Coordinates of C-alpha atoms in Angstrom, one line a residue:
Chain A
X1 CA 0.0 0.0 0.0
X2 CA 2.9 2.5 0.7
X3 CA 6.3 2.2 0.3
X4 CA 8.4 4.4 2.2
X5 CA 12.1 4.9 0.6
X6 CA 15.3 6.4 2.4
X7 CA 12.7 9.6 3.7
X8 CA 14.3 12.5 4.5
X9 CA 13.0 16.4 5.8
X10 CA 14.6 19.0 7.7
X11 CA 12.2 22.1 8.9
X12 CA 12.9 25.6 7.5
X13 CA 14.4 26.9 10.5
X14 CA 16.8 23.5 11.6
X15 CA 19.6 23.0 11.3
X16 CA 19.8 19.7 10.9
X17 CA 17.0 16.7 9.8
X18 CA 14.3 15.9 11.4
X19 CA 13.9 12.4 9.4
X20 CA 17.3 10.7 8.6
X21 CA 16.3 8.1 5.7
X22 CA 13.5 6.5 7.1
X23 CA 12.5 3.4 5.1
X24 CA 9.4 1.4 5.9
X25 CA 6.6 -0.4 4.1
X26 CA 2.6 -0.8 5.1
X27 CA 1.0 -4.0 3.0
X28 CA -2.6 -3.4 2.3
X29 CA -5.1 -4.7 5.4
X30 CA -2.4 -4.1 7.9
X31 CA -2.1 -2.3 10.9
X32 CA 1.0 -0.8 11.2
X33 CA 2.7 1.0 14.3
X34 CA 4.5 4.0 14.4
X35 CA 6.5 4.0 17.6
X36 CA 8.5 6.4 19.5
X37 CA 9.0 9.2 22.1
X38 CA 8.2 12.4 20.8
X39 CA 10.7 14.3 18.8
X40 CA 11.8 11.5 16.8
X41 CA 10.4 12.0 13.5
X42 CA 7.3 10.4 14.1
X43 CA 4.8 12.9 13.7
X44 CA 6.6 14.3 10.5
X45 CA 6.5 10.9 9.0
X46 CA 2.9 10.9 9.0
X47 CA 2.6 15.0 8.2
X48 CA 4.1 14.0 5.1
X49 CA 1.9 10.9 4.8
X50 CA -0.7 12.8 4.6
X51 CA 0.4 15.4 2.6
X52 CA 0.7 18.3 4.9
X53 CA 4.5 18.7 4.5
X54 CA 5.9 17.9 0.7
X55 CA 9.1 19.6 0.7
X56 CA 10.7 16.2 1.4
X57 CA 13.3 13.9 0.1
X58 CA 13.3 10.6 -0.9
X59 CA 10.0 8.7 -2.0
X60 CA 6.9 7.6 -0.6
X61 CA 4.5 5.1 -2.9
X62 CA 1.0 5.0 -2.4
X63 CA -0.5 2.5 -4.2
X64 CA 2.6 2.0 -6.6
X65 CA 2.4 5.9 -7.7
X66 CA 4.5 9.1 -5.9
X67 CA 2.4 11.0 -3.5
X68 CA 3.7 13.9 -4.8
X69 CA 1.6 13.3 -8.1
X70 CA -1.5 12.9 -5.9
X71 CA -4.0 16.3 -5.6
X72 CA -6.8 16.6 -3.3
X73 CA -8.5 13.4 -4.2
X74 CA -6.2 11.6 -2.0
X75 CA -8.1 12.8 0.7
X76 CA -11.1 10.9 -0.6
X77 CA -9.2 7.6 -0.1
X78 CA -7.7 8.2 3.4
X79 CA -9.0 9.5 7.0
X80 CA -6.7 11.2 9.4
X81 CA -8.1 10.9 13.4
X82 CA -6.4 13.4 15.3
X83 CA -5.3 13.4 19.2
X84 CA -6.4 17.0 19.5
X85 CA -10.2 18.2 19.1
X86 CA -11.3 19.2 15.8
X87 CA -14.5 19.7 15.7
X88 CA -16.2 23.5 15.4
X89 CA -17.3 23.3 18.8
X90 CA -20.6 26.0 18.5
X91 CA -21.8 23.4 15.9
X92 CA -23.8 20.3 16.8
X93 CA -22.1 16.4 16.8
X94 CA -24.4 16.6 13.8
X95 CA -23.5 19.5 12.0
X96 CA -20.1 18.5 12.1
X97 CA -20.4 15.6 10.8
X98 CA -22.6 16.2 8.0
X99 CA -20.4 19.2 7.0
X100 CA -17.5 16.7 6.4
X101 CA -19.6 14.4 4.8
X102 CA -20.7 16.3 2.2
X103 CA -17.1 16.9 1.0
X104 CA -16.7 13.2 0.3
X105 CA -17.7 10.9 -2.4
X106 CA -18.2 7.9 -0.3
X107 CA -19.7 8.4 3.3
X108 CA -20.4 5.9 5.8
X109 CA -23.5 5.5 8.3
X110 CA -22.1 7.5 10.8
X111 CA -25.6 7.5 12.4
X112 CA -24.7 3.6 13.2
X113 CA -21.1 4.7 14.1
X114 CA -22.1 7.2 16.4
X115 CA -25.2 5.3 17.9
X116 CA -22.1 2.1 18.8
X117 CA -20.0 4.8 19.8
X118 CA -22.3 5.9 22.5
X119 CA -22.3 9.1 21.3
X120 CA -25.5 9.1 19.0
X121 CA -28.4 10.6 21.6
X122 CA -26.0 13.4 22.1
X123 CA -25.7 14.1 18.4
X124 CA -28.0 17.5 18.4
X125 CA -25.6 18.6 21.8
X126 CA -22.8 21.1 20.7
X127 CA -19.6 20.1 20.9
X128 CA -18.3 22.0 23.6
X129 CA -20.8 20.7 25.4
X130 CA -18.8 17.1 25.2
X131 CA -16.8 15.3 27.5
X132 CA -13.3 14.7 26.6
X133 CA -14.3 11.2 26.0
X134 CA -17.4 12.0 23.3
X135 CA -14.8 14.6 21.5
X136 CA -12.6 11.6 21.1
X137 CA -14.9 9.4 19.6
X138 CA -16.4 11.7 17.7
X139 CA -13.1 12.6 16.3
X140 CA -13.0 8.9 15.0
X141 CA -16.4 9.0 13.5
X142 CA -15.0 11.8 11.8
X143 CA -11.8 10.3 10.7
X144 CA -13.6 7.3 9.2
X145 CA -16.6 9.1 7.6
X146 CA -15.6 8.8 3.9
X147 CA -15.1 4.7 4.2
X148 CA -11.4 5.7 3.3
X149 CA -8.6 2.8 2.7
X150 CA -5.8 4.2 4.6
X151 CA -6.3 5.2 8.3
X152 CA -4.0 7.4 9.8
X153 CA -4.3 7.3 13.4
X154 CA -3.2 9.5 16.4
X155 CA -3.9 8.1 19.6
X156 CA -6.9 7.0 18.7
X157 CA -7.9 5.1 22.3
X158 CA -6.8 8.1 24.6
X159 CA -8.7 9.4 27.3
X160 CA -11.3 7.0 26.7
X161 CA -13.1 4.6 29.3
X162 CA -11.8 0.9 29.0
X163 CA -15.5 0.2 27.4
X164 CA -15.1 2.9 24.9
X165 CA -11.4 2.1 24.3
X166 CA -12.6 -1.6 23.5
X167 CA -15.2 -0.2 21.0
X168 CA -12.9 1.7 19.3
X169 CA -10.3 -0.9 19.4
X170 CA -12.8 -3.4 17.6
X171 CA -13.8 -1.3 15.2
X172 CA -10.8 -0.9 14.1
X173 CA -9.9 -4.5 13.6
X174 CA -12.8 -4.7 11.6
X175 CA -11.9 -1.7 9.3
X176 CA -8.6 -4.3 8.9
X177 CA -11.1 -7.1 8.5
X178 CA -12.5 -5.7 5.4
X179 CA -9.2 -4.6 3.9
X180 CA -8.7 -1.2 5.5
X181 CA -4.9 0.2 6.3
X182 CA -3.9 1.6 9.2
X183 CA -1.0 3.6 10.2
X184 CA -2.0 3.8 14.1
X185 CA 1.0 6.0 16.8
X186 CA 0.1 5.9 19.8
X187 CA 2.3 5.5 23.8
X188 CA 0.2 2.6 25.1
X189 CA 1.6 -0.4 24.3
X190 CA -1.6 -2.7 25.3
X191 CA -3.2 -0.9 22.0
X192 CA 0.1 -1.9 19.7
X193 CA 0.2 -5.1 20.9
X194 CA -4.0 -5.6 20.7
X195 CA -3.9 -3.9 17.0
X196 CA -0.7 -3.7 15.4
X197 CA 0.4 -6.4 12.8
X198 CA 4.0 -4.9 12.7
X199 CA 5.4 -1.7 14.3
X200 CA 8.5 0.2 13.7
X201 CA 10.3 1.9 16.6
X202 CA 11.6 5.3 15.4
X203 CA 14.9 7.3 17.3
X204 CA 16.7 10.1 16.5
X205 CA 14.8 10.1 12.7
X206 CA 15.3 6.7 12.1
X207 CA 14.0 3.2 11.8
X208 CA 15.8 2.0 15.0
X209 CA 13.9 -1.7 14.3
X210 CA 10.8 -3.1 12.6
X211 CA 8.9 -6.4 13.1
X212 CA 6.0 -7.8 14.2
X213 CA 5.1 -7.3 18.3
X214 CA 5.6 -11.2 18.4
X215 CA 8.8 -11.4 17.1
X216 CA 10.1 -8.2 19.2
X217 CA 9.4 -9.8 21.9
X218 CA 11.0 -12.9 21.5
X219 CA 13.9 -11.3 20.4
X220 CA 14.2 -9.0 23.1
X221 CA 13.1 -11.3 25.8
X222 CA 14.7 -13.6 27.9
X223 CA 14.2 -17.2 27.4
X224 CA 13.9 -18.5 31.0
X225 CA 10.8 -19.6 33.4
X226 CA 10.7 -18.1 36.5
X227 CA 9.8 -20.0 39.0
X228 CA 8.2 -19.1 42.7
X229 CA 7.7 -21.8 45.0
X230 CA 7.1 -22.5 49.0
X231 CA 10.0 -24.0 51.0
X232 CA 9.2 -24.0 54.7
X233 CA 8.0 -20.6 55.9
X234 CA 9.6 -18.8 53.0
X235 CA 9.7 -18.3 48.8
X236 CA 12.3 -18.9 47.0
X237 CA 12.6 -18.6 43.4
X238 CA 14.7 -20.5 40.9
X239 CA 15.1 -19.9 36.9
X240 CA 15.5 -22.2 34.1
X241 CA 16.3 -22.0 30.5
X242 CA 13.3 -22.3 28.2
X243 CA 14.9 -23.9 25.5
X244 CA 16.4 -27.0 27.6
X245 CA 13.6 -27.1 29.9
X246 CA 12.4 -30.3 28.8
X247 CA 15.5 -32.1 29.4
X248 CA 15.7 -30.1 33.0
X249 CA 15.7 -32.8 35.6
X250 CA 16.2 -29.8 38.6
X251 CA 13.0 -28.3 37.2
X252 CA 11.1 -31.7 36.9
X253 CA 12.0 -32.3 40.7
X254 CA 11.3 -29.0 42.0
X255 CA 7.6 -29.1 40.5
X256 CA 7.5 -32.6 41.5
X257 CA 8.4 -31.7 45.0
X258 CA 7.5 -28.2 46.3
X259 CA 4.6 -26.1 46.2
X260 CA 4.8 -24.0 43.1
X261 CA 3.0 -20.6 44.2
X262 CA 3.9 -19.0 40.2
X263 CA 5.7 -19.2 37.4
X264 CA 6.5 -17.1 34.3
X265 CA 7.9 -17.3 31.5
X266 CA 10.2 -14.0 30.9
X267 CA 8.5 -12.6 27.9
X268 CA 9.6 -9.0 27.7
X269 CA 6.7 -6.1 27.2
X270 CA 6.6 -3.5 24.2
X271 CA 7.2 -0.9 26.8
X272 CA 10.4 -2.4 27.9
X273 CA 10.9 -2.9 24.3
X274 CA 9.9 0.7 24.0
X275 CA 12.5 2.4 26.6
X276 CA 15.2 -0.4 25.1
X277 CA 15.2 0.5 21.1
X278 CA 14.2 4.3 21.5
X279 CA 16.8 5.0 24.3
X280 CA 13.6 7.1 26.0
X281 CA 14.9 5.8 29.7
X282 CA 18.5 7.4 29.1
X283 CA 17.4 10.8 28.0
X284 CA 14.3 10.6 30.3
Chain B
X1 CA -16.8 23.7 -7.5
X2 CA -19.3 21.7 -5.9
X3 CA -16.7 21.5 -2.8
X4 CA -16.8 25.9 -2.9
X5 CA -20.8 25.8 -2.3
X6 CA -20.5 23.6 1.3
X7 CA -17.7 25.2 2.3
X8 CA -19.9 28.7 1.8
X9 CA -23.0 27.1 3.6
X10 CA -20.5 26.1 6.2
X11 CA -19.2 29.2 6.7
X12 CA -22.1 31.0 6.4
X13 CA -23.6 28.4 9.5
X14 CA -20.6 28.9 11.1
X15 CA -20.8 32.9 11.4
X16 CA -24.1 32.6 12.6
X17 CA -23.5 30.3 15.5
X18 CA -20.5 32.0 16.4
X19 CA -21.9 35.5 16.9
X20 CA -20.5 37.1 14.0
X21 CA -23.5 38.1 11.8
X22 CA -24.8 39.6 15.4
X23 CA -21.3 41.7 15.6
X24 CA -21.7 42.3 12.5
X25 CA -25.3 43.7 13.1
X26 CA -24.3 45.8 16.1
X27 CA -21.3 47.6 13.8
X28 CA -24.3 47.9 11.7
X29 CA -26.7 49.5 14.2
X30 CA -23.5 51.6 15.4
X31 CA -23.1 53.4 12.2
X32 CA -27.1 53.8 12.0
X33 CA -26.6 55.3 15.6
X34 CA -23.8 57.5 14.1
X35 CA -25.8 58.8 10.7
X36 CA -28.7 59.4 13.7
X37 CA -26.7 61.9 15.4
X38 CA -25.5 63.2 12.2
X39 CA -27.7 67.2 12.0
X40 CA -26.9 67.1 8.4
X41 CA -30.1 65.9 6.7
X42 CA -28.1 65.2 3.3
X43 CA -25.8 62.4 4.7
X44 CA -24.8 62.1 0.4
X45 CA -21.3 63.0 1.3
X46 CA -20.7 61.2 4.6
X47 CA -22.3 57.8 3.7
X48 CA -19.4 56.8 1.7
X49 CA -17.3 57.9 4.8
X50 CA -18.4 55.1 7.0
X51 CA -18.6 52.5 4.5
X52 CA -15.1 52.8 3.8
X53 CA -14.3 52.4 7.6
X54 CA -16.6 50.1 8.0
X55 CA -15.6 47.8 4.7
X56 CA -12.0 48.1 5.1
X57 CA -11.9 47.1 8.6
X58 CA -14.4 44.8 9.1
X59 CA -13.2 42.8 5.7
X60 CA -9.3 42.0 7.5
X61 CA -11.2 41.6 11.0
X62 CA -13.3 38.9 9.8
X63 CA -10.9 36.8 8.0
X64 CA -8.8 37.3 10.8
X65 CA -12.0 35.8 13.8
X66 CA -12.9 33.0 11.1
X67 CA -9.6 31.5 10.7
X68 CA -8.3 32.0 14.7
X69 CA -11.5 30.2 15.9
X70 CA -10.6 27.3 13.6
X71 CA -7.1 27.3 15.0
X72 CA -8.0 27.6 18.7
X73 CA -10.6 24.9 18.4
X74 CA -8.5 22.5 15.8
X75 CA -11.3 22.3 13.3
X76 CA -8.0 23.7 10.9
X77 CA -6.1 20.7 11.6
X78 CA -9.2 18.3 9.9
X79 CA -9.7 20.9 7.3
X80 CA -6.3 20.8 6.0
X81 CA -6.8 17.0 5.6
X82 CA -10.3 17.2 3.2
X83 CA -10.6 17.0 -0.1
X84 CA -11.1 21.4 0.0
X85 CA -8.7 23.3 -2.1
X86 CA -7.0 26.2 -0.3
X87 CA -8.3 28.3 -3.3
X88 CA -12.1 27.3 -2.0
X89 CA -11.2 27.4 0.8
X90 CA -9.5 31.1 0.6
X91 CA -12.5 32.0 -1.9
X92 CA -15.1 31.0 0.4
X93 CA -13.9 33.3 3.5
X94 CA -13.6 36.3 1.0
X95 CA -17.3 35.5 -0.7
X96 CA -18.9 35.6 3.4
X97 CA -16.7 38.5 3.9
X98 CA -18.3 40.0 0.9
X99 CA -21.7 39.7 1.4
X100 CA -21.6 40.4 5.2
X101 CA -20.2 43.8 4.0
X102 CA -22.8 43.8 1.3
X103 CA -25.5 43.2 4.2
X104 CA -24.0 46.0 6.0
X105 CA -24.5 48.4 3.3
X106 CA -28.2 47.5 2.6
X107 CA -29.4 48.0 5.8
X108 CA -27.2 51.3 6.3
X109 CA -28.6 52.5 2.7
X110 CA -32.0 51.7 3.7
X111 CA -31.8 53.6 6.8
X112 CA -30.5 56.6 4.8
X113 CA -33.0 56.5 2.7
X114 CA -36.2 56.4 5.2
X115 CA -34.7 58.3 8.3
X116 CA -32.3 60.8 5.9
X117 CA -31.6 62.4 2.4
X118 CA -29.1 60.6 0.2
X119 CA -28.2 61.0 -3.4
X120 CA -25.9 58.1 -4.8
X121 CA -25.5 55.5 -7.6
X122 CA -26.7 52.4 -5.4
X123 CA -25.6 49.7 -7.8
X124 CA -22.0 51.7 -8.2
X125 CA -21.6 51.6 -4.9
X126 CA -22.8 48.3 -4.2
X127 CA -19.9 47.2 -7.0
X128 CA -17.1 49.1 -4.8
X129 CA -18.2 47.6 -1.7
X130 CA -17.7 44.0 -3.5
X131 CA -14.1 44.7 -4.9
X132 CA -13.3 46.9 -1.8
X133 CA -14.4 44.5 0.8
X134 CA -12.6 41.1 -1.9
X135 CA -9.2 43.5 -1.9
X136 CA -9.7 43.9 1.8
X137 CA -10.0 40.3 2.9
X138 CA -7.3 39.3 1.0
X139 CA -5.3 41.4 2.7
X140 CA -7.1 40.2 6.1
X141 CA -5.7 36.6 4.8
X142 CA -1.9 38.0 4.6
X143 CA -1.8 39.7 7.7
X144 CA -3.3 36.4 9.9
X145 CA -0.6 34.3 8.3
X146 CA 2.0 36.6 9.4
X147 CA 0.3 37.2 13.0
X148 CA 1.1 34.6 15.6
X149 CA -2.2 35.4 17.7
X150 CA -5.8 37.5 17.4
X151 CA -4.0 39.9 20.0
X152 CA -1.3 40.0 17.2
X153 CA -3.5 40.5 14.4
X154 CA -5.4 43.4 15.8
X155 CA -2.0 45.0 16.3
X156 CA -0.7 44.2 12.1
X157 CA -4.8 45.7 11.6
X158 CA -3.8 48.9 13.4
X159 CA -0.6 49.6 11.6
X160 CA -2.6 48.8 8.7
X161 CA -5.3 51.6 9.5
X162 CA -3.0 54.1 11.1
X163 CA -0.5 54.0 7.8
X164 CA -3.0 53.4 4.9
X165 CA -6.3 53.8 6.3
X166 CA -6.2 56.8 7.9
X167 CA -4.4 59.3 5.6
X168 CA -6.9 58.7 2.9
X169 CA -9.6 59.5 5.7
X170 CA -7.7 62.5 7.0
X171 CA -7.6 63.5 2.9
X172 CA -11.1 62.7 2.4
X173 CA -12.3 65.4 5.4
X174 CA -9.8 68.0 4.7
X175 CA -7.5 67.6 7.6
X176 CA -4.9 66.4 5.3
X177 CA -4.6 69.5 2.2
X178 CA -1.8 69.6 0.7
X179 CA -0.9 68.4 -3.0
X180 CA 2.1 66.2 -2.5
X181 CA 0.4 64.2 0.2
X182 CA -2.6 63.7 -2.0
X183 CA -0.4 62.4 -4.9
X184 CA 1.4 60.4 -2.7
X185 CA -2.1 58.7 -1.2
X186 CA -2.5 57.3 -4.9
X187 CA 0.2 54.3 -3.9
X188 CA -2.1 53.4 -1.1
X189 CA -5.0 50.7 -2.3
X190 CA -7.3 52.4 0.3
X191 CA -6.9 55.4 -1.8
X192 CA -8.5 53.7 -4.5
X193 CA -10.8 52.4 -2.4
X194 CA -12.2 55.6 -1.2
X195 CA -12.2 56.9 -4.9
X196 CA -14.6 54.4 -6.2
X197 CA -16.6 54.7 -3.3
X198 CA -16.7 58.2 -3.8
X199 CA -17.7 57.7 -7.3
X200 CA -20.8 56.6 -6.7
X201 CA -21.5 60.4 -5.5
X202 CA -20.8 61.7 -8.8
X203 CA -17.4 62.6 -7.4
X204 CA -14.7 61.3 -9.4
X205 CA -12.6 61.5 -12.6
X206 CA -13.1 59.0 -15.4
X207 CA -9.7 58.6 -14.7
X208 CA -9.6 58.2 -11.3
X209 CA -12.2 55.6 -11.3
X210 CA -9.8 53.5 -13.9
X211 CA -7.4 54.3 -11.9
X212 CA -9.2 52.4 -8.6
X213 CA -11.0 49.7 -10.1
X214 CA -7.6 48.7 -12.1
X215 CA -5.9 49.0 -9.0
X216 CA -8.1 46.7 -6.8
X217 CA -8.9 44.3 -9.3
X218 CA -5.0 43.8 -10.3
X219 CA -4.1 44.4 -6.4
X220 CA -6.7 41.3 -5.5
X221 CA -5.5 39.1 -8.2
X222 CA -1.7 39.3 -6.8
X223 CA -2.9 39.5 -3.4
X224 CA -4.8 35.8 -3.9
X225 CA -1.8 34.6 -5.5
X226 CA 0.5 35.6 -2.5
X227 CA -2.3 34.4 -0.1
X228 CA -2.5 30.8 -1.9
X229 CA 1.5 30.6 -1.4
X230 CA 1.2 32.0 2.1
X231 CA -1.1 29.2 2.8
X232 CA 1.4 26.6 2.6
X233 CA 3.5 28.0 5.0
X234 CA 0.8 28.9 7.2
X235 CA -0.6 25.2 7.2
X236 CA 2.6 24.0 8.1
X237 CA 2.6 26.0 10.8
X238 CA -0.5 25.1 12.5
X239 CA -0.4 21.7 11.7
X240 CA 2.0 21.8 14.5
X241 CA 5.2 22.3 13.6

């Protein structure tokens, strides 16, 4: 769907660039992470994704053609959901939404959208009568109101109840179901590893690693089982290697013979992953 | 084009619910309240007067309100991501500017000629008003782009008025009378402006009124150019960077 080649930009006023050669690829009906602290290049990556910066180097394939050579009507095929309100707030949920509409060829039911999204009795309300919460979902209703292929995606999830979080959550997996792209940045992990079918960790302008959330975490993990168990009055713990626990006569006997209280395997986390690749931990 | 007509019903919506058509009214009812204390009963020569204030200054100030309330509230940041091309989108603000100004003159006109006496070519003036108030939005566009905040805006309108503005005024009432100065107003586009709002009265050269239309009419077509390339850098700008 895009193809992302050696991407380069440096603002007017820097000295240096803010993107260093970033090179990355999105396949249609994926959902694909953008992932970093801020400064990195992240949110310039997708400011030129979407065609708001095009003083860039490099290249950047959308559907086998240069974005460059696309006009306006590349905003019919994609939908941008911001972090940030956007919605005239003296208008109605409604009004809003039907202004947008009308710009678009295709338009979704976003009277079904908003009535999942809990937002639907408080359509005629003006928006700056809503919650932080019903700004956020409206801001997806508004991001996906022209059925669009590509889904760019800001924090999509934040602020929201965990109800509304899952709502969201599944409706994007079903946008993916039905062959919809998404290029999703967002800081909680729990969402990139729910959603995301590969992500790529940006520092310092670059692609510092990309791959699915499986594989990160098996490479970045440690292979051994933790175990907890009872001896007498007190816990102990003991750890074994994954790979030759089967042949582990120590572990057999301790399971065999103590009380096991837990054990875990030492699968490392996307946010450890996170603070690892980005470096975030050392300048934080 | 089809895009150009919902952006106009949106703005249009949008200047109701936000209170500007009421501001708008009340600068209206202000001038009405001005003409009423006016002893004159021939208001002929004065009328063009306040729609020259009232044109030129309301034209920049309302560009300038539209676009800050979509920056404060973010409803920029989506906009910049629709299908809406910044020349609908810039042609849309100027057309509401336009026929708020045109609304402004109506109801003035139709005061003047109830409550007062007034002999002018309506549909002359009615076709300054549209290029002066076009010119003047235009320019509303260039000075918001180079204006961080409203505060800072209001300041860029006051040097506007206080260098451009007000000499042709100053001209216009006889404060200012003196040849060189005169001449020298013609560089100014609110020179012209006055001009062809004056010529509705009768008062003008043939000349002079090629002179303004030329001016504004040239003057808008450079000024939408530099305001479409401003654009860029202003979208940039508030798309957060």
């Amino acid at each position: 769907m895009f193809q992302v080649n050696n991407l380069t930009y440096r603002y007017p006023r820097n000295p240096e660039n803010t993107l260093k050669g970033v090179s990355f690829d999105i396949k249609q009906g994926e959902i694909f992470g953008l992932l970093g602290p801020s400064g990195v290049g992240k949110s310039t990556t997708q400011k030129i994704m979407v065609k708001l910066l095009t003083a860039y180097q490099g290249e950047i394939y959308y559907r086998n053609k240069e974005l460059r050579e696309f006009d306006r009507e590349y905003y019919q095929e994609i939908g941008v959901g911001f972090e940030v309100p956007v919605h005239f707030s003296k208008l109605t949920a409604e009004e809003n939404i039907n202004f947008f509409k009308k710009l678009y060829r295709n338009q979704a039911h976003t009277d079904a959208m908003m009535q999942r999204l809990g937002i639907y009795e408080d359509r005629k309300k003006k928006v700056d009568e809503f919650s932080k919460g019903m700004k956020v979902r409206l801001n997806f209703v508004r991001a996906v109101l022209n059925r669009p292929a590509v889904l760019f995606l800001d924090e999509p999830t934040i602020g929201l109840d965990p109800a509304n979080a899952r709502i969201i959550k599944t409706m994007i997996k079903e946008f993916r179901k039905y062959g919809g792209t998404v290029l999703l940045s967002t800081h909680l992990m729990n969402d990139v590893d729910e959603l995301c079918d590969r992500v790529a960790f940006m520092a310092d302008g670059q692609i510092a690693e990309i791959d699915t959330p499986k594989n990160l975490k098996i490479k970045h993990g440690e292979k051994k089982l933790e175990v907890e168990y009872a001896e007498g009055e007190t816990t102990k713990n003991a750890s074994f290697d994954l790979e030759t626990l089967s042949r582990n006569e120590n572990f057999f006997n301790l399971v065999r013979t103590r009380q096991v209280i837990s054990m875990h395997s030492q699968e490392t986390t996307l946010d450890d992953i996170f603070i690892k690749i980005t470096g975030v931990e050392k300048h934080g | 084009m089809a895009n150009f007509f919902i952006i106009l019903f949106g703005e249009l919506q949008r200047m109701k619910r936000y209170n500007i058509v009421t501001a708008s009214t009340v600068v209206a009812l202000l001038w009405i309240g001005v003409l009423y204390l006016t002893e004159i009963p021939d208001i002929t020569f004065i009328f063009p007067l306040l729609i020259y204030i009232d044109v030129t200054s309301m034209a920049i100030l309302m560009v300038g309100v539209t676009i800050f309330y979509e920056k404060q509230e973010g409803s920029l940041h989506t906009m910049l991501v629709t299908p809406i091309s910044k020349q609908d989108y810039l042609l849309s603000k100027s057309t509401v500017t336009v026929l708020s100004s045109v609304i402004t003159l109506v109801i003035l006109y139709l005061y003047a000629m109830i409550f007062k006496e007034i002999d002018l070519n309506f549909a002359g003036l009615l076709g300054a008003v549209i290029l002066v108030a076009l010119f003047h939005s235009l320019v509303g566009f260039l000075l918001t782009y180079s204006s961080r905040d409203f505060t800072a805006l209001l300041i860029n309108m006051m040097k506007y008025m206080f260098v451009l503005m007000l000499p042709v005024l100053l001209e216009y009432i006889r404060i200012i009378d003196h040849q060189l100065v005169e001449n020298i107003l013609y560089i100014a586009p609110t020179k012209a402006a006055m001009i062809l709002l004056y010529a509705s009265t009768g008062d003008a050269e043939l000349w002079e009124i090629i002179y303004g239309l030329s001016y504004l009419v040239i003057g808008s077509a450079v000024l939408f150019v530099l305001a479409l390339r401003k654009f860029e850098q202003f979208a940039v700008r508030e798309s957060g960077v």
